[in-house]
């Protein structure tokens, strides 16, 4: 099976930066792409960004376009989410998922999920 673990969350002031990591283990040869979603209390789950291991295709959600960048290091089996110009609205639990095919912004399309990492942006 595939295991996914997120890390890098924390508390940051508005305008600051943070980098999240998503590391996969297990049957990693089955992974085609990984994606990031976030969810705040009482709100709907929201797509953030996704990328295949080759980097094409890749996709970034509208609320974070121009501020967040997704990248990868295949040797480390790690997908990164670089978050710049953070806003209080970015406060949420961020989840990373892995899938055997391209799913983009479709949450049900991912096969394995991590436990999530909390990102809090203070005003």
PDB file of C-alpha atoms in Angstrom:
ATOM      1  CA  UNK A   1       0.000   0.000   0.000  1.00  0.00           C
ATOM      2  CA  UNK A   2       0.937   3.670  -0.321  1.00  0.00           C
ATOM      3  CA  UNK A   3       1.559   5.818   2.747  1.00  0.00           C
ATOM      4  CA  UNK A   4       1.571   9.610   2.670  1.00  0.00           C
ATOM      5  CA  UNK A   5       2.835  11.934   5.408  1.00  0.00           C
ATOM      6  CA  UNK A   6       2.587  15.738   5.489  1.00  0.00           C
ATOM      7  CA  UNK A   7       4.862  18.037   7.445  1.00  0.00           C
ATOM      8  CA  UNK A   8       5.867  21.688   7.664  1.00  0.00           C
ATOM      9  CA  UNK A   9       2.716  23.280   9.029  1.00  0.00           C
ATOM     10  CA  UNK A  10       2.813  25.929  11.709  1.00  0.00           C
ATOM     11  CA  UNK A  11       1.971  29.482  12.723  1.00  0.00           C
ATOM     12  CA  UNK A  12       2.995  32.394  10.517  1.00  0.00           C
ATOM     13  CA  UNK A  13       2.086  36.072  10.236  1.00  0.00           C
ATOM     14  CA  UNK A  14       0.143  37.421   7.281  1.00  0.00           C
ATOM     15  CA  UNK A  15       2.487  38.103   4.379  1.00  0.00           C
ATOM     16  CA  UNK A  16       4.891  35.400   5.476  1.00  0.00           C
ATOM     17  CA  UNK A  17       5.915  32.136   3.839  1.00  0.00           C
ATOM     18  CA  UNK A  18       5.781  28.461   4.670  1.00  0.00           C
ATOM     19  CA  UNK A  19       6.767  25.271   2.841  1.00  0.00           C
ATOM     20  CA  UNK A  20       4.834  22.050   3.263  1.00  0.00           C
ATOM     21  CA  UNK A  21       6.240  18.617   2.433  1.00  0.00           C
ATOM     22  CA  UNK A  22       4.399  15.478   1.382  1.00  0.00           C
ATOM     23  CA  UNK A  23       6.454  12.288   1.461  1.00  0.00           C
ATOM     24  CA  UNK A  24       5.251   8.974   0.032  1.00  0.00           C
ATOM     25  CA  UNK A  25       6.355   5.459   0.925  1.00  0.00           C
ATOM     26  CA  UNK A  26       5.270   1.890   0.233  1.00  0.00           C
ATOM     27  CA  UNK A  27       4.213   1.076  -3.336  1.00  0.00           C
ATOM     28  CA  UNK A  28       5.487   4.373  -4.663  1.00  0.00           C
ATOM     29  CA  UNK A  29       5.843   2.982  -8.197  1.00  0.00           C
ATOM     30  CA  UNK A  30       2.049   3.068  -8.382  1.00  0.00           C
ATOM     31  CA  UNK A  31       1.920   6.837  -7.818  1.00  0.00           C
ATOM     32  CA  UNK A  32       1.380   9.009 -10.873  1.00  0.00           C
ATOM     33  CA  UNK A  33       0.461  12.291  -9.188  1.00  0.00           C
ATOM     34  CA  UNK A  34       0.020  13.996  -5.838  1.00  0.00           C
ATOM     35  CA  UNK A  35      -2.218  16.840  -4.779  1.00  0.00           C
ATOM     36  CA  UNK A  36      -2.898  19.254  -1.940  1.00  0.00           C
ATOM     37  CA  UNK A  37      -6.321  20.069  -0.462  1.00  0.00           C
ATOM     38  CA  UNK A  38      -7.249  22.164   2.556  1.00  0.00           C
ATOM     39  CA  UNK A  39     -10.203  22.426   4.905  1.00  0.00           C
ATOM     40  CA  UNK A  40     -11.099  24.998   7.546  1.00  0.00           C
ATOM     41  CA  UNK A  41     -13.670  24.305  10.308  1.00  0.00           C
ATOM     42  CA  UNK A  42     -17.224  24.625   9.023  1.00  0.00           C
ATOM     43  CA  UNK A  43     -16.109  25.110   5.425  1.00  0.00           C
ATOM     44  CA  UNK A  44     -15.976  22.938   2.338  1.00  0.00           C
ATOM     45  CA  UNK A  45     -12.839  21.085   1.372  1.00  0.00           C
ATOM     46  CA  UNK A  46     -10.915  23.158  -1.163  1.00  0.00           C
ATOM     47  CA  UNK A  47      -8.442  22.208  -3.874  1.00  0.00           C
ATOM     48  CA  UNK A  48      -5.020  23.853  -3.597  1.00  0.00           C
ATOM     49  CA  UNK A  49      -2.611  22.350  -6.140  1.00  0.00           C
ATOM     50  CA  UNK A  50      -1.629  19.103  -7.860  1.00  0.00           C
ATOM     51  CA  UNK A  51       1.207  17.788  -9.986  1.00  0.00           C
ATOM     52  CA  UNK A  52       2.320  14.594 -11.673  1.00  0.00           C
ATOM     53  CA  UNK A  53       5.810  13.347 -10.879  1.00  0.00           C
ATOM     54  CA  UNK A  54       6.978  14.513 -14.299  1.00  0.00           C
ATOM     55  CA  UNK A  55       5.615  17.991 -13.611  1.00  0.00           C
ATOM     56  CA  UNK A  56       3.161  17.809 -16.480  1.00  0.00           C
ATOM     57  CA  UNK A  57       0.306  18.161 -15.980  1.00  0.00           C
ATOM     58  CA  UNK A  58       0.152  20.469 -12.967  1.00  0.00           C
ATOM     59  CA  UNK A  59      -2.650  22.620 -11.611  1.00  0.00           C
ATOM     60  CA  UNK A  60      -3.118  25.373  -9.023  1.00  0.00           C
ATOM     61  CA  UNK A  61      -6.446  26.416  -7.527  1.00  0.00           C
ATOM     62  CA  UNK A  62      -7.794  29.934  -8.087  1.00  0.00           C
ATOM     63  CA  UNK A  63      -7.550  31.124  -4.438  1.00  0.00           C
ATOM     64  CA  UNK A  64      -3.784  30.500  -4.346  1.00  0.00           C
ATOM     65  CA  UNK A  65      -2.716  31.179  -7.934  1.00  0.00           C
ATOM     66  CA  UNK A  66       0.314  33.459  -7.999  1.00  0.00           C
ATOM     67  CA  UNK A  67       1.112  32.833  -4.335  1.00  0.00           C
ATOM     68  CA  UNK A  68       1.538  29.060  -3.981  1.00  0.00           C
ATOM     69  CA  UNK A  69       3.847  26.842  -6.030  1.00  0.00           C
ATOM     70  CA  UNK A  70       3.881  23.051  -6.208  1.00  0.00           C
ATOM     71  CA  UNK A  71       7.142  21.221  -6.898  1.00  0.00           C
ATOM     72  CA  UNK A  72       8.619  17.769  -6.436  1.00  0.00           C
ATOM     73  CA  UNK A  73      11.771  15.782  -5.721  1.00  0.00           C
ATOM     74  CA  UNK A  74      11.319  12.286  -7.118  1.00  0.00           C
ATOM     75  CA  UNK A  75      14.539  11.016  -5.501  1.00  0.00           C
ATOM     76  CA  UNK A  76      13.047  11.825  -2.094  1.00  0.00           C
ATOM     77  CA  UNK A  77       9.516  10.851  -3.135  1.00  0.00           C
ATOM     78  CA  UNK A  78       8.429  14.231  -1.835  1.00  0.00           C
ATOM     79  CA  UNK A  79       6.020  16.824  -3.191  1.00  0.00           C
ATOM     80  CA  UNK A  80       6.361  20.368  -1.861  1.00  0.00           C
ATOM     81  CA  UNK A  81       3.920  23.239  -1.520  1.00  0.00           C
ATOM     82  CA  UNK A  82       5.663  26.608  -1.262  1.00  0.00           C
ATOM     83  CA  UNK A  83       3.242  29.136   0.211  1.00  0.00           C
ATOM     84  CA  UNK A  84       4.086  32.827  -0.102  1.00  0.00           C
ATOM     85  CA  UNK A  85       2.167  36.008   0.755  1.00  0.00           C
ATOM     86  CA  UNK A  86       0.046  34.065   3.201  1.00  0.00           C
ATOM     87  CA  UNK A  87      -3.329  35.452   4.235  1.00  0.00           C
ATOM     88  CA  UNK A  88      -5.536  34.667   7.259  1.00  0.00           C
ATOM     89  CA  UNK A  89      -7.950  33.046   4.783  1.00  0.00           C
ATOM     90  CA  UNK A  90      -5.282  30.402   4.117  1.00  0.00           C
ATOM     91  CA  UNK A  91      -5.683  29.069   7.661  1.00  0.00           C
ATOM     92  CA  UNK A  92      -6.749  25.420   7.402  1.00  0.00           C
ATOM     93  CA  UNK A  93      -5.656  21.837   7.746  1.00  0.00           C
ATOM     94  CA  UNK A  94      -3.713  20.926   4.623  1.00  0.00           C
ATOM     95  CA  UNK A  95      -3.931  17.367   3.295  1.00  0.00           C
ATOM     96  CA  UNK A  96      -1.807  15.607   0.705  1.00  0.00           C
ATOM     97  CA  UNK A  97      -3.103  12.802  -1.495  1.00  0.00           C
ATOM     98  CA  UNK A  98      -1.515  10.333  -3.907  1.00  0.00           C
ATOM     99  CA  UNK A  99      -3.135   8.743  -6.945  1.00  0.00           C
ATOM    100  CA  UNK A 100      -2.389   6.213  -9.667  1.00  0.00           C
ATOM    101  CA  UNK A 101      -3.726   8.535 -12.359  1.00  0.00           C
ATOM    102  CA  UNK A 102      -4.236  12.248 -12.975  1.00  0.00           C
ATOM    103  CA  UNK A 103      -7.103  13.538 -10.856  1.00  0.00           C
ATOM    104  CA  UNK A 104      -6.323  17.261 -10.617  1.00  0.00           C
ATOM    105  CA  UNK A 105      -8.891  19.004  -8.428  1.00  0.00           C
ATOM    106  CA  UNK A 106     -11.069  15.906  -7.978  1.00  0.00           C
ATOM    107  CA  UNK A 107     -10.755  14.777  -4.364  1.00  0.00           C
ATOM    108  CA  UNK A 108     -12.341  11.311  -4.896  1.00  0.00           C
ATOM    109  CA  UNK A 109      -9.757  10.585  -7.574  1.00  0.00           C
ATOM    110  CA  UNK A 110      -6.927  10.204  -5.086  1.00  0.00           C
ATOM    111  CA  UNK A 111      -6.205   6.810  -3.530  1.00  0.00           C
ATOM    112  CA  UNK A 112      -4.204   7.553  -0.369  1.00  0.00           C
ATOM    113  CA  UNK A 113      -4.242  10.476   2.057  1.00  0.00           C
ATOM    114  CA  UNK A 114      -2.070  11.766   4.854  1.00  0.00           C
ATOM    115  CA  UNK A 115      -3.179  12.857   8.310  1.00  0.00           C
ATOM    116  CA  UNK A 116      -2.988  16.563   7.519  1.00  0.00           C
ATOM    117  CA  UNK A 117      -0.886  19.419   8.837  1.00  0.00           C
ATOM    118  CA  UNK A 118      -2.242  22.602  10.428  1.00  0.00           C
ATOM    119  CA  UNK A 119      -1.417  25.972   8.888  1.00  0.00           C
ATOM    120  CA  UNK A 120      -2.410  29.052  10.874  1.00  0.00           C
ATOM    121  CA  UNK A 121      -1.930  32.572   9.511  1.00  0.00           C
ATOM    122  CA  UNK A 122      -2.301  35.358  12.043  1.00  0.00           C
ATOM    123  CA  UNK A 123      -3.487  38.867  11.208  1.00  0.00           C
TER     124      UNK A 123
END
